[in-house]
DNA sequence: CCTTTATGGTAAGGGTACCTGACGAGTTAC
DNA sequence: GTAACTCGTCAGGTACCCTTACCATAAAGG
């Protein structure tokens, strides 16, 4: 079976971009989870992402789904959970008998603000760790990379 | 319920570090998935991560779990799936009656190599998009950030 | 030797976050 | 008015994690 273990392969693989981005993401979610654990325990990362997508007037689930790049069904489940948690309210859309509107409750607004505050704290933390200048460079490079990738017609798009 | 929608809040939130890292991670997984979809359809991201952790002589599930920073149980499930898929083989550890050794099969070695190749291709792609010099800077900054975060005694650690 | 204590795997049961496919109800276009 | 489309939603499934509990083996102490 294991006919081939020629190279060390275990040491021959330092930090590549994949591992770095993955680890940064891990740190990100871990730190955000921790920062939010004391305040709104029930608000999951996915829910937090949805919170900031909901407009003040209320948003349609299908619109949110496309904004968040997921299926209507996934968004539906997320919204049901959030409604059960009291973060949003689902009311019928007066302009369309099929549709509904997801609107933030007071608790939802609070949760959203907490989430943004946590992101800001994370930013500050990382900026302290890395230094303001380097942080600025890092953000610029990431943005440039993502813009570049988004502009490509082929592949993942 | 929605008693407070004072600030625009929808436009007032540009690219922060959280969104950037998250998006980079999304691009990463999407691109890797696509690159790997043609070759070994059954190898999931989590499995790929485990593949590179298995030593040539075979590794104990408990060791892999701590390396991957998950519970023994989660690693166990992952390994069972991978064994069913023919990527690894679980044999009893001759030096410890309780333990088992996960060893890569030929298919496992192939899958691992495909994974690494995909990461390399991704690196090349991003390097092309961003430019070699900037890519180098980006990698350096990410590594520096992660090192800095890892050195901190408090919080997430 | 024999018993306590640690450790390795694993069975049972949960939960989140996604997916596809199908369907009825309402809307829009012809 | 009916055909085509879109909306939310039900049903069912997958990947990847978790805690709790149990049993077998191993190691260490008396």
PDB file of C-alpha atoms in Angstrom, chain A residues 17 145-146 148-150 152 154-157, chain B residues 23-38 115 117-129:
ATOM      1  CA  UNK A  17      -0.699  31.167   1.555  1.00  0.00           C
ATOM      2  CA  UNK A 145      -5.924  40.804  -3.931  1.00  0.00           C
ATOM      3  CA  UNK A 146      -9.673  40.370  -3.553  1.00  0.00           C
ATOM      4  CA  UNK A 148      -8.009  41.432  -8.486  1.00  0.00           C
ATOM      5  CA  UNK A 149      -9.591  38.049  -8.013  1.00  0.00           C
ATOM      6  CA  UNK A 150     -13.066  39.462  -8.368  1.00  0.00           C
ATOM      7  CA  UNK A 152     -11.210  37.790 -13.229  1.00  0.00           C
ATOM      8  CA  UNK A 154     -12.989  32.727 -15.314  1.00  0.00           C
ATOM      9  CA  UNK A 155     -12.765  30.141 -12.578  1.00  0.00           C
ATOM     10  CA  UNK A 156     -14.521  30.658  -9.285  1.00  0.00           C
ATOM     11  CA  UNK A 157     -16.677  33.534 -10.378  1.00  0.00           C
TER      12      UNK A 157
ATOM     13  CA  UNK B  23     -13.603  36.882   1.918  1.00  0.00           C
ATOM     14  CA  UNK B  24     -10.075  35.719   1.337  1.00  0.00           C
ATOM     15  CA  UNK B  25     -10.964  32.506   3.077  1.00  0.00           C
ATOM     16  CA  UNK B  26     -14.052  32.121   0.931  1.00  0.00           C
ATOM     17  CA  UNK B  27     -12.018  32.592  -2.204  1.00  0.00           C
ATOM     18  CA  UNK B  28      -9.512  30.119  -0.901  1.00  0.00           C
ATOM     19  CA  UNK B  29     -11.967  27.338  -0.230  1.00  0.00           C
ATOM     20  CA  UNK B  30     -13.947  28.001  -3.376  1.00  0.00           C
ATOM     21  CA  UNK B  31     -10.865  27.887  -5.549  1.00  0.00           C
ATOM     22  CA  UNK B  32      -9.456  24.814  -3.865  1.00  0.00           C
ATOM     23  CA  UNK B  33     -12.769  23.032  -4.142  1.00  0.00           C
ATOM     24  CA  UNK B  34     -12.903  23.796  -7.794  1.00  0.00           C
ATOM     25  CA  UNK B  35      -9.364  22.703  -8.444  1.00  0.00           C
ATOM     26  CA  UNK B  36      -9.969  19.448  -6.646  1.00  0.00           C
ATOM     27  CA  UNK B  37     -13.421  18.728  -7.969  1.00  0.00           C
ATOM     28  CA  UNK B  38     -12.130  16.987 -11.053  1.00  0.00           C
ATOM     29  CA  UNK B 115      -4.171  18.722  -2.422  1.00  0.00           C
ATOM     30  CA  UNK B 117      -0.613  20.668  -5.885  1.00  0.00           C
ATOM     31  CA  UNK B 118      -3.885  22.573  -5.694  1.00  0.00           C
ATOM     32  CA  UNK B 119      -2.539  24.811  -2.952  1.00  0.00           C
ATOM     33  CA  UNK B 120       0.522  25.489  -5.051  1.00  0.00           C
ATOM     34  CA  UNK B 121      -1.594  26.328  -8.054  1.00  0.00           C
ATOM     35  CA  UNK B 122      -3.640  28.657  -5.915  1.00  0.00           C
ATOM     36  CA  UNK B 123      -0.509  30.345  -4.683  1.00  0.00           C
ATOM     37  CA  UNK B 124       0.664  30.827  -8.236  1.00  0.00           C
ATOM     38  CA  UNK B 125      -2.685  32.189  -9.271  1.00  0.00           C
ATOM     39  CA  UNK B 126      -2.830  34.706  -6.457  1.00  0.00           C
ATOM     40  CA  UNK B 127       0.765  35.649  -7.041  1.00  0.00           C
ATOM     41  CA  UNK B 128      -0.054  36.344 -10.648  1.00  0.00           C
ATOM     42  CA  UNK B 129      -3.040  38.429  -9.641  1.00  0.00           C
TER      43      UNK B 129
END
